[in-house]
PDB file of C-alpha atoms in Angstrom:
ATOM      1  CA  MET A   1     160.485 121.492-141.881  1.00 40.00           C
ATOM      2  CA  LEU A   2     162.002 119.190-139.319  1.00 40.00           C
ATOM      3  CA  ASN A   3     161.853 120.173-135.814  1.00 45.00           C
ATOM      4  CA  PHE A   4     164.862 119.111-133.740  1.00 41.00           C
ATOM      5  CA  SER A   5     163.549 120.416-130.590  1.00 43.00           C
ATOM      6  CA  SER A   6     162.236 118.124-128.005  1.00 44.00           C
ATOM      7  CA  SER A   7     161.065 118.265-124.559  1.00 44.00           C
ATOM      8  CA  GLU A   8     163.465 115.403-123.660  1.00 46.00           C
ATOM      9  CA  PRO A   9     167.180 115.513-124.410  1.00 45.00           C
ATOM     10  CA  LEU A  10     168.603 112.891-126.778  1.00 40.00           C
ATOM     11  CA  THR A  11     171.092 111.645-124.198  1.00 43.00           C
ATOM     12  CA  SER A  12     168.312 111.141-121.716  1.00 43.00           C
ATOM     13  CA  TRP A  13     166.246 109.183-124.205  1.00 37.00           C
ATOM     14  CA  THR A  14     169.149 106.762-124.944  1.00 43.00           C
ATOM     15  CA  LEU A  15     169.920 106.178-121.300  1.00 41.00           C
ATOM     16  CA  ASN A  16     166.287 105.656-120.517  1.00 49.00           C
ATOM     17  CA  ASN A  17     165.805 103.056-123.323  1.00 47.00           C
ATOM     18  CA  GLN A  18     169.130 101.192-122.882  1.00 47.00           C
ATOM     19  CA  PRO A  19     167.520  98.305-120.829  1.00 47.00           C
ATOM     20  CA  GLU A  20     164.982  97.797-123.568  1.00 46.00           C
ATOM     21  CA  ILE A  21     167.770  97.637-126.280  1.00 42.00           C
ATOM     22  CA  SER A  22     169.776  95.201-124.082  1.00 45.00           C
ATOM     23  CA  ALA A  23     166.689  92.974-123.557  1.00 43.00           C
ATOM     24  CA  ALA A  24     166.002  92.989-127.343  1.00 43.00           C
ATOM     25  CA  THR A  25     169.583  92.150-128.040  1.00 43.00           C
ATOM     26  CA  GLU A  26     169.483  89.270-125.520  1.00 43.00           C
ATOM     27  CA  ALA A  27     166.326  87.982-126.981  1.00 41.00           C
ATOM     28  CA  THR A  28     167.720  88.049-130.464  1.00 41.00           C
ATOM     29  CA  THR A  29     170.939  86.294-129.299  1.00 41.00           C
ATOM     30  CA  THR A  30     168.784  83.605-127.531  1.00 40.00           C
ATOM     31  CA  GLU A  31     166.767  83.065-130.644  1.00 41.00           C
ATOM     32  CA  VAL A  32     169.959  82.639-132.719  1.00 41.00           C
ATOM     33  CA  ALA A  33     171.626  80.374-130.104  1.00 42.00           C
ATOM     34  CA  ASN A  34     168.674  78.102-129.496  1.00 53.00           C
ATOM     35  CA  PRO A  35     168.633  76.464-132.932  1.00 53.00           C
ATOM     36  CA  ALA A  36     172.351  75.701-132.700  1.00 56.00           C
ATOM     37  CA  GLU A  37     171.946  74.131-129.255  1.00 53.00           C
ATOM     38  CA  LEU A  38     168.950  72.208-130.445  1.00 44.00           C
ATOM     39  CA  ALA A  39     170.801  70.863-133.441  1.00 48.00           C
ATOM     40  CA  LYS A  40     173.623  69.847-131.179  1.00 49.00           C
ATOM     41  CA  GLN A  41     171.308  67.875-128.948  1.00 42.00           C
ATOM     42  CA  VAL A  42     169.634  66.272-131.852  1.00 40.00           C
ATOM     43  CA  ASN A  43     173.036  65.173-133.255  1.00 50.00           C
ATOM     44  CA  GLU A  44     173.986  63.726-129.866  1.00 44.00           C
ATOM     45  CA  LEU A  45     170.769  61.761-129.602  1.00 38.00           C
ATOM     46  CA  ALA A  46     171.150  60.583-133.173  1.00 45.00           C
ATOM     47  CA  ALA A  47     174.776  59.431-132.467  1.00 46.00           C
ATOM     48  CA  GLY A  48     173.706  57.690-129.321  1.00 43.00           C
ATOM     49  CA  SER A  49     170.791  55.932-131.180  1.00 42.00           C
ATOM     50  CA  HIS A  50     173.168  54.674-133.855  1.00 45.00           C
ATOM     51  CA  ASP A  51     175.854  53.568-131.402  1.00 46.00           C
ATOM     52  CA  LEU A  52     175.022  49.911-131.812  1.00 47.00           C
ATOM     53  CA  GLY A  53     176.997  47.211-130.070  1.00 57.00           C
ATOM     54  CA  ILE A  54     177.545  43.678-131.315  1.00 57.00           C
ATOM     55  CA  MET A  55     175.109  42.178-128.914  1.00 59.00           C
ATOM     56  CA  HIS A  56     172.561  44.750-129.760  1.00 62.00           C
ATOM     57  CA  LEU A  57     172.950  43.988-133.523  1.00 59.00           C
ATOM     58  CA  ILE A  58     172.622  40.223-132.965  1.00 60.00           C
ATOM     59  CA  LEU A  59     169.759  40.169-130.450  1.00 60.00           C
ATOM     60  CA  ASN A  60     167.686  43.206-131.517  1.00 62.00           C
ATOM     61  CA  GLU A  61     168.451  43.736-135.176  1.00 60.00           C
ATOM     62  CA  GLY A  62     169.084  40.199-136.427  1.00 61.00           C
ATOM     63  CA  ASP A  63     166.394  37.739-137.474  1.00 74.00           C
ATOM     64  CA  ALA A  64     166.290  34.050-136.721  1.00 81.00           C
ATOM     65  CA  ILE A  65     168.547  33.079-139.667  1.00 83.00           C
ATOM     66  CA  LEU A  66     171.276  35.616-138.676  1.00 81.00           C
ATOM     67  CA  LYS A  67     171.097  34.545-134.985  1.00 84.00           C
ATOM     68  CA  LEU A  68     171.553  30.935-136.036  1.00 89.00           C
ATOM     69  CA  THR A  69     174.579  31.964-138.104  1.00 88.00           C
ATOM     70  CA  PHE A  70     176.189  33.695-135.186  1.00 88.00           C
ATOM     71  CA  LEU A  71     175.345  30.732-132.898  1.00 91.00           C
ATOM     72  CA  ILE A  72     177.040  28.288-135.259  1.00 94.00           C
ATOM     73  CA  LEU A  73     180.121  30.629-135.352  1.00 94.00           C
ATOM     74  CA  VAL A  74     180.210  30.915-131.566  1.00 94.00           C
ATOM     75  CA  LEU A  75     180.078  27.151-131.174  1.00 96.00           C
ATOM     76  CA  MET A  76     182.856  26.683-133.715  1.00 95.00           C
ATOM     77  CA  SER A  77     184.975  29.163-131.966  1.00 95.00           C
ATOM     78  CA  LEU A  78     184.565  27.589-128.576  1.00 96.00           C
ATOM     79  CA  TYR A  79     185.295  24.096-129.963  1.00 95.00           C
ATOM     80  CA  SER A  80     188.409  25.235-131.916  1.00 95.00           C
ATOM     81  CA  TRP A  81     189.801  26.967-128.890  1.00 96.00           C
ATOM     82  CA  THR A  82     189.149  23.856-126.775  1.00 95.00           C
ATOM     83  CA  VAL A  83     191.093  21.703-129.286  1.00 94.00           C
ATOM     84  CA  ILE A  84     193.863  24.289-129.469  1.00 95.00           C
ATOM     85  CA  ILE A  85     194.299  24.559-125.743  1.00 95.00           C
ATOM     86  CA  TYR A  86     194.040  20.719-125.295  1.00 94.00           C
ATOM     87  CA  ARG A  87     196.532  20.024-128.057  1.00 93.00           C
ATOM     88  CA  ALA A  88     199.000  22.605-126.688  1.00 94.00           C
ATOM     89  CA  ILE A  89     198.896  21.011-123.237  1.00 94.00           C
ATOM     90  CA  MET A  90     199.251  17.533-124.657  1.00 92.00           C
ATOM     91  CA  ILE A  91     202.269  18.541-126.731  1.00 92.00           C
ATOM     92  CA  TYR A  92     203.975  19.858-123.668  1.00 93.00           C
ATOM     93  CA  VAL A  93     203.239  16.786-121.511  1.00 93.00           C
ATOM     94  CA  VAL A  94     204.192  14.318-124.241  1.00 92.00           C
ATOM     95  CA  SER A  95     207.404  16.049-124.980  1.00 92.00           C
ATOM     96  CA  ALA A  96     208.354  16.220-121.316  1.00 93.00           C
ATOM     97  CA  LYS A  97     207.471  12.596-120.686  1.00 93.00           C
ATOM     98  CA  SER A  98     209.304  11.398-123.904  1.00 92.00           C
ATOM     99  CA  LYS A  99     212.499  13.122-122.813  1.00 93.00           C
ATOM    100  CA  GLN A 100     212.209  11.583-119.362  1.00 93.00           C
ATOM    101  CA  HIS A 101     211.670   8.075-120.818  1.00 93.00           C
ATOM    102  CA  LEU A 102     214.517   8.478-123.285  1.00 92.00           C
ATOM    103  CA  LYS A 103     216.729   9.416-120.427  1.00 93.00           C
ATOM    104  CA  ILE A 104     215.731   6.236-118.609  1.00 92.00           C
ATOM    105  CA  LEU A 105     216.439   4.086-121.572  1.00 90.00           C
ATOM    106  CA  ASN A 106     219.864   5.615-122.099  1.00 88.00           C
ATOM    107  CA  SER A 107     220.815   5.303-118.421  1.00 86.00           C
ATOM    108  CA  SER A 108     223.155   2.589-117.339  1.00 79.00           C
ATOM    109  CA  ALA A 109     221.070   2.080-114.160  1.00 83.00           C
ATOM    110  CA  TYR A 110     218.573   0.123-116.066  1.00 84.00           C
ATOM    111  CA  PRO A 111     220.316  -2.918-117.676  1.00 84.00           C
ATOM    112  CA  SER A 112     217.319  -4.186-119.696  1.00 87.00           C
ATOM    113  CA  TYR A 113     214.231  -2.957-121.437  1.00 89.00           C
ATOM    114  CA  GLU A 114     212.001  -4.729-118.902  1.00 90.00           C
ATOM    115  CA  VAL A 115     213.597  -2.877-115.965  1.00 90.00           C
ATOM    116  CA  ALA A 116     213.505   0.442-117.851  1.00 91.00           C
ATOM    117  CA  TYR A 117     209.852  -0.078-118.858  1.00 91.00           C
ATOM    118  CA  GLN A 118     208.860  -0.555-115.313  1.00 91.00           C
ATOM    119  CA  ALA A 119     210.699   2.459-114.165  1.00 91.00           C
ATOM    120  CA  MET A 120     208.855   4.710-116.674  1.00 92.00           C
ATOM    121  CA  GLN A 121     206.180   6.815-114.972  1.00 90.00           C
ATOM    122  CA  GLY A 122     203.205   7.990-116.930  1.00 88.00           C
ATOM    123  CA  ASN A 123     202.501   7.470-120.651  1.00 89.00           C
ATOM    124  CA  SER A 124     204.457   8.541-123.721  1.00 91.00           C
ATOM    125  CA  PRO A 125     205.003   7.322-127.317  1.00 92.00           C
ATOM    126  CA  ILE A 126     208.437   6.031-126.289  1.00 93.00           C
ATOM    127  CA  LYS A 127     206.890   3.887-123.565  1.00 93.00           C
ATOM    128  CA  GLU A 128     204.199   2.559-125.884  1.00 93.00           C
ATOM    129  CA  LEU A 129     206.735   1.479-128.510  1.00 94.00           C
ATOM    130  CA  VAL A 130     208.906  -0.297-125.896  1.00 93.00           C
ATOM    131  CA  GLY A 131     205.770  -1.971-124.442  1.00 92.00           C
ATOM    132  CA  ALA A 132     204.866  -3.118-127.931  1.00 91.00           C
ATOM    133  CA  ALA A 133     208.296  -4.567-128.502  1.00 91.00           C
ATOM    134  CA  LEU A 134     208.264  -6.314-125.081  1.00 92.00           C
ATOM    135  CA  ASN A 135     204.788  -7.818-125.706  1.00 91.00           C
ATOM    136  CA  SER A 136     205.890  -9.063-129.106  1.00 87.00           C
ATOM    137  CA  GLU A 137     208.962 -10.858-127.577  1.00 86.00           C
ATOM    138  CA  GLN A 138     206.853 -12.379-124.757  1.00 85.00           C
ATOM    139  CA  GLN A 139     204.018 -13.493-127.035  1.00 83.00           C
ATOM    140  CA  TYR A 140     206.346 -15.105-129.553  1.00 81.00           C
ATOM    141  CA  THR A 141     208.366 -16.900-126.887  1.00 79.00           C
ATOM    142  CA  GLN A 142     205.218 -18.277-125.172  1.00 77.00           C
ATOM    143  CA  ALA A 143     203.740 -19.519-128.527  1.00 71.00           C
ATOM    144  CA  GLN A 144     206.807 -21.084-129.960  1.00 67.00           C
ATOM    145  CA  GLY A 145     205.111 -23.835-131.823  1.00 63.00           C
ATOM    146  CA  ALA A 146     202.324 -22.540-134.070  1.00 64.00           C
ATOM    147  CA  LEU A 147     203.427 -18.890-134.157  1.00 62.00           C
ATOM    148  CA  SER A 148     207.001 -19.580-134.972  1.00 62.00           C
ATOM    149  CA  GLN A 149     205.891 -21.809-137.922  1.00 62.00           C
ATOM    150  CA  ALA A 150     203.434 -19.221-139.209  1.00 66.00           C
ATOM    151  CA  ILE A 151     205.632 -16.141-139.112  1.00 78.00           C
ATOM    152  CA  ASP A 152     209.252 -15.176-138.553  1.00 82.00           C
ATOM    153  CA  TYR A 153     210.164 -13.398-135.379  1.00 82.00           C
ATOM    154  CA  ALA A 154     211.673 -10.432-137.200  1.00 86.00           C
ATOM    155  CA  GLU A 155     208.513  -9.959-139.188  1.00 88.00           C
ATOM    156  CA  TYR A 156     206.279 -10.306-136.127  1.00 86.00           C
ATOM    157  CA  LEU A 157     208.281  -7.817-134.125  1.00 88.00           C
ATOM    158  CA  GLN A 158     208.273  -5.390-137.051  1.00 90.00           C
ATOM    159  CA  ARG A 159     204.459  -5.603-137.385  1.00 91.00           C
ATOM    160  CA  ASN A 160     203.907  -4.910-133.699  1.00 91.00           C
ATOM    161  CA  ILE A 161     206.300  -2.062-133.545  1.00 92.00           C
ATOM    162  CA  ARG A 162     204.834  -0.569-136.680  1.00 93.00           C
ATOM    163  CA  TYR A 163     201.284  -0.942-135.346  1.00 92.00           C
ATOM    164  CA  GLY A 164     202.258   0.840-132.075  1.00 90.00           C
ATOM    165  CA  LEU A 165     203.925   3.586-134.165  1.00 91.00           C
ATOM    166  CA  GLU A 166     200.814   4.233-136.234  1.00 91.00           C
ATOM    167  CA  LYS A 167     198.606   4.134-133.174  1.00 90.00           C
ATOM    168  CA  THR A 168     200.808   6.707-131.525  1.00 89.00           C
ATOM    169  CA  THR A 169     201.023   9.055-134.419  1.00 87.00           C
ATOM    170  CA  ASN A 170     197.331   8.877-135.093  1.00 88.00           C
ATOM    171  CA  SER A 171     196.617   9.861-131.435  1.00 85.00           C
ATOM    172  CA  GLN A 172     198.824  12.941-131.899  1.00 85.00           C
ATOM    173  CA  ASP A 173     196.579  14.119-134.780  1.00 84.00           C
ATOM    174  CA  GLY A 174     193.399  13.899-132.816  1.00 82.00           C
ATOM    175  CA  GLY A 175     191.141  16.948-133.311  1.00 85.00           C
ATOM    176  CA  LEU A 176     193.286  18.506-136.014  1.00 91.00           C
ATOM    177  CA  SER A 177     190.833  17.583-138.748  1.00 91.00           C
ATOM    178  CA  VAL A 178     188.198  19.619-136.901  1.00 92.00           C
ATOM    179  CA  LEU A 179     190.546  22.577-136.839  1.00 94.00           C
ATOM    180  CA  ALA A 180     191.033  22.272-140.604  1.00 94.00           C
ATOM    181  CA  THR A 181     187.236  22.082-141.120  1.00 95.00           C
ATOM    182  CA  ILE A 182     186.572  25.110-138.988  1.00 95.00           C
ATOM    183  CA  GLY A 183     189.314  27.106-140.654  1.00 95.00           C
ATOM    184  CA  ALA A 184     187.882  26.289-144.062  1.00 95.00           C
ATOM    185  CA  THR A 185     184.199  26.735-143.394  1.00 95.00           C
ATOM    186  CA  ALA A 186     184.047  29.610-140.911  1.00 95.00           C
ATOM    187  CA  PRO A 187     184.738  32.344-143.466  1.00 94.00           C
ATOM    188  CA  PHE A 188     182.048  31.054-145.681  1.00 94.00           C
ATOM    189  CA  ILE A 189     179.445  30.897-142.843  1.00 94.00           C
ATOM    190  CA  GLY A 190     180.453  34.614-142.053  1.00 91.00           C
ATOM    191  CA  LEU A 191     180.072  35.378-145.811  1.00 91.00           C
ATOM    192  CA  PHE A 192     176.554  33.794-145.669  1.00 91.00           C
ATOM    193  CA  GLY A 193     175.684  36.238-142.772  1.00 86.00           C
ATOM    194  CA  THR A 194     177.008  39.080-145.005  1.00 85.00           C
ATOM    195  CA  VAL A 195     174.911  38.106-148.044  1.00 87.00           C
ATOM    196  CA  TRP A 196     171.871  37.619-145.816  1.00 84.00           C
ATOM    197  CA  GLY A 197     172.368  41.054-144.179  1.00 79.00           C
ATOM    198  CA  ILE A 198     172.688  42.762-147.589  1.00 82.00           C
ATOM    199  CA  TYR A 199     169.470  41.016-148.681  1.00 82.00           C
ATOM    200  CA  ARG A 200     167.633  42.257-145.575  1.00 77.00           C
ATOM    201  CA  ALA A 201     169.017  45.822-146.248  1.00 75.00           C
ATOM    202  CA  LEU A 202     167.682  45.753-149.728  1.00 79.00           C
ATOM    203  CA  LEU A 203     164.320  44.517-148.555  1.00 78.00           C
ATOM    204  CA  SER A 204     164.205  47.477-145.996  1.00 71.00           C
ATOM    205  CA  ILE A 205     164.974  49.930-148.756  1.00 74.00           C
ATOM    206  CA  SER A 206     162.244  48.522-151.001  1.00 76.00           C
ATOM    207  CA  ALA A 207     159.718  48.505-148.189  1.00 74.00           C
ATOM    208  CA  THR A 208     160.350  52.103-147.109  1.00 69.00           C
ATOM    209  CA  GLY A 209     161.137  53.582-150.581  1.00 69.00           C
ATOM    210  CA  ASN A 210     164.185  55.518-149.374  1.00 66.00           C
ATOM    211  CA  ALA A 211     167.696  54.527-148.605  1.00 63.00           C
ATOM    212  CA  ASN A 212     168.406  56.507-145.432  1.00 66.00           C
ATOM    213  CA  ILE A 213     170.723  55.687-142.580  1.00 67.00           C
ATOM    214  CA  ALA A 214     167.924  54.588-140.231  1.00 62.00           C
ATOM    215  CA  THR A 215     166.801  51.987-142.730  1.00 61.00           C
ATOM    216  CA  ILE A 216     170.033  50.335-143.542  1.00 66.00           C
ATOM    217  CA  ALA A 217     172.205  50.951-140.474  1.00 65.00           C
ATOM    218  CA  GLY A 218     171.167  47.732-138.686  1.00 62.00           C
ATOM    219  CA  PRO A 219     171.603  45.322-141.682  1.00 64.00           C
ATOM    220  CA  ILE A 220     174.864  46.925-142.743  1.00 72.00           C
ATOM    221  CA  GLY A 221     176.229  46.576-139.161  1.00 67.00           C
ATOM    222  CA  GLU A 222     175.243  42.874-139.273  1.00 66.00           C
ATOM    223  CA  VAL A 223     177.052  42.522-142.480  1.00 73.00           C
ATOM    224  CA  LEU A 224     180.323  43.874-141.026  1.00 79.00           C
ATOM    225  CA  VAL A 225     180.012  41.906-137.798  1.00 83.00           C
ATOM    226  CA  ALA A 226     179.166  38.627-139.567  1.00 84.00           C
ATOM    227  CA  THR A 227     182.260  38.985-141.882  1.00 87.00           C
ATOM    228  CA  ALA A 228     184.621  39.973-139.097  1.00 90.00           C
ATOM    229  CA  PHE A 229     183.403  37.212-136.792  1.00 90.00           C
ATOM    230  CA  GLY A 230     183.818  34.539-139.455  1.00 93.00           C
ATOM    231  CA  LEU A 231     187.464  35.613-139.923  1.00 94.00           C
ATOM    232  CA  PHE A 232     187.998  35.756-136.165  1.00 94.00           C
ATOM    233  CA  VAL A 233     186.905  32.119-135.878  1.00 95.00           C
ATOM    234  CA  ALA A 234     188.883  30.874-138.930  1.00 95.00           C
ATOM    235  CA  ILE A 235     192.252  32.560-138.547  1.00 96.00           C
ATOM    236  CA  PRO A 236     193.346  31.051-135.168  1.00 95.00           C
ATOM    237  CA  ALA A 237     192.087  27.601-136.303  1.00 95.00           C
ATOM    238  CA  VAL A 238     194.135  27.758-139.483  1.00 96.00           C
ATOM    239  CA  LEU A 239     197.223  29.043-137.843  1.00 96.00           C
ATOM    240  CA  CYS A 240     197.252  26.472-134.979  1.00 95.00           C
ATOM    241  CA  TYR A 241     196.452  23.627-137.435  1.00 96.00           C
ATOM    242  CA  ASN A 242     199.577  24.423-139.478  1.00 96.00           C
ATOM    243  CA  VAL A 243     201.685  24.646-136.318  1.00 95.00           C
ATOM    244  CA  PHE A 244     200.349  21.377-134.855  1.00 95.00           C
ATOM    245  CA  ILE A 245     200.736  19.541-138.151  1.00 94.00           C
ATOM    246  CA  ARG A 246     204.336  20.643-138.640  1.00 94.00           C
ATOM    247  CA  ARG A 247     205.182  19.659-135.034  1.00 93.00           C
ATOM    248  CA  ASN A 248     203.496  16.302-135.494  1.00 92.00           C
ATOM    249  CA  ARG A 249     205.393  15.518-138.689  1.00 93.00           C
ATOM    250  CA  VAL A 250     208.761  16.319-136.970  1.00 92.00           C
ATOM    251  CA  TYR A 251     207.868  14.267-134.033  1.00 92.00           C
ATOM    252  CA  ALA A 252     206.700  11.331-136.190  1.00 92.00           C
ATOM    253  CA  ARG A 253     210.052  11.305-138.007  1.00 92.00           C
ATOM    254  CA  SER A 254     211.926  11.113-134.712  1.00 92.00           C
ATOM    255  CA  LEU A 255     209.636   8.366-133.469  1.00 93.00           C
ATOM    256  CA  ASP A 256     210.218   6.440-136.694  1.00 92.00           C
ATOM    257  CA  GLY A 257     213.948   6.559-136.139  1.00 92.00           C
ATOM    258  CA  PHE A 258     213.528   5.410-132.521  1.00 93.00           C
ATOM    259  CA  ALA A 259     211.215   2.557-133.625  1.00 93.00           C
ATOM    260  CA  HIS A 260     213.848   1.495-136.176  1.00 94.00           C
ATOM    261  CA  ASP A 261     216.585   1.422-133.489  1.00 92.00           C
ATOM    262  CA  LEU A 262     214.298  -0.410-131.090  1.00 92.00           C
ATOM    263  CA  TYR A 263     213.504  -3.087-133.701  1.00 92.00           C
ATOM    264  CA  ASN A 264     217.289  -3.620-134.419  1.00 91.00           C
ATOM    265  CA  SER A 265     218.031  -3.893-130.692  1.00 89.00           C
ATOM    266  CA  PHE A 266     215.376  -6.467-129.942  1.00 88.00           C
ATOM    267  CA  LEU A 267     216.329  -8.408-133.107  1.00 86.00           C
ATOM    268  CA  MET A 268     219.994  -8.586-131.967  1.00 85.00           C
ATOM    269  CA  GLN A 269     218.901  -9.670-128.447  1.00 81.00           C
ATOM    270  CA  SER A 270     216.946 -12.599-129.932  1.00 72.00           C
ATOM    271  CA  LYS A 271     219.988 -13.888-131.825  1.00 71.00           C
ATOM    272  CA  LYS A 272     222.233 -13.920-128.761  1.00 63.00           C
TER     273      LYS A 272
END
């Protein structure tokens, strides 16, 4: 038979043992909270260890072949941007000088081509064509005997103006073939880096026997960076190449019209 009698009241026992219960509860809570906190710290460390920058991927994760691939892409990018900036500056300078020299030719303050040519400051395709026409007239006049018997003045003038026109238009296209080459080859060089990174990832998987994140994170990162960098190099080169080519074609047509008018003007002067 149960005996409910006790020398110590129940209320007294509960109050006396409350600190022990609280301590046990706190210990249990600590034991439950510690794994969660530990898991959080592990996740933070893991995230930090996989936060790989581009330079880290190239310098620490890549091999010699991948580093060479990125070096080629960097050099191509630097060269293409050098050509782009230089071409843009030259287009602006040539356009400004051409407008200035055309204004001098159309001005009544310069009665002849010789005076207008001497007044032109700097270089432009307009000045080069006028200089070619003036040299043709001077050379043909000085060599009246043999030269006049061998070739007609109109044909001689046309050849010299045409030669000056071709020389001018060719100088406007300088460096554009390099932009076209970079725009065509840079994506394939980046693709080579992609294929090589996948190959290295497969080698890592076969060597370790398991396809976990730690094994393939570096090579896969190299794959993505190589592809993106190849496109980064190619896209500006292709866009600027198309812009420059279109501008040069329009400018070449305007120069061709000016050369035709210049030829007719010198030919009419020779008949006076």
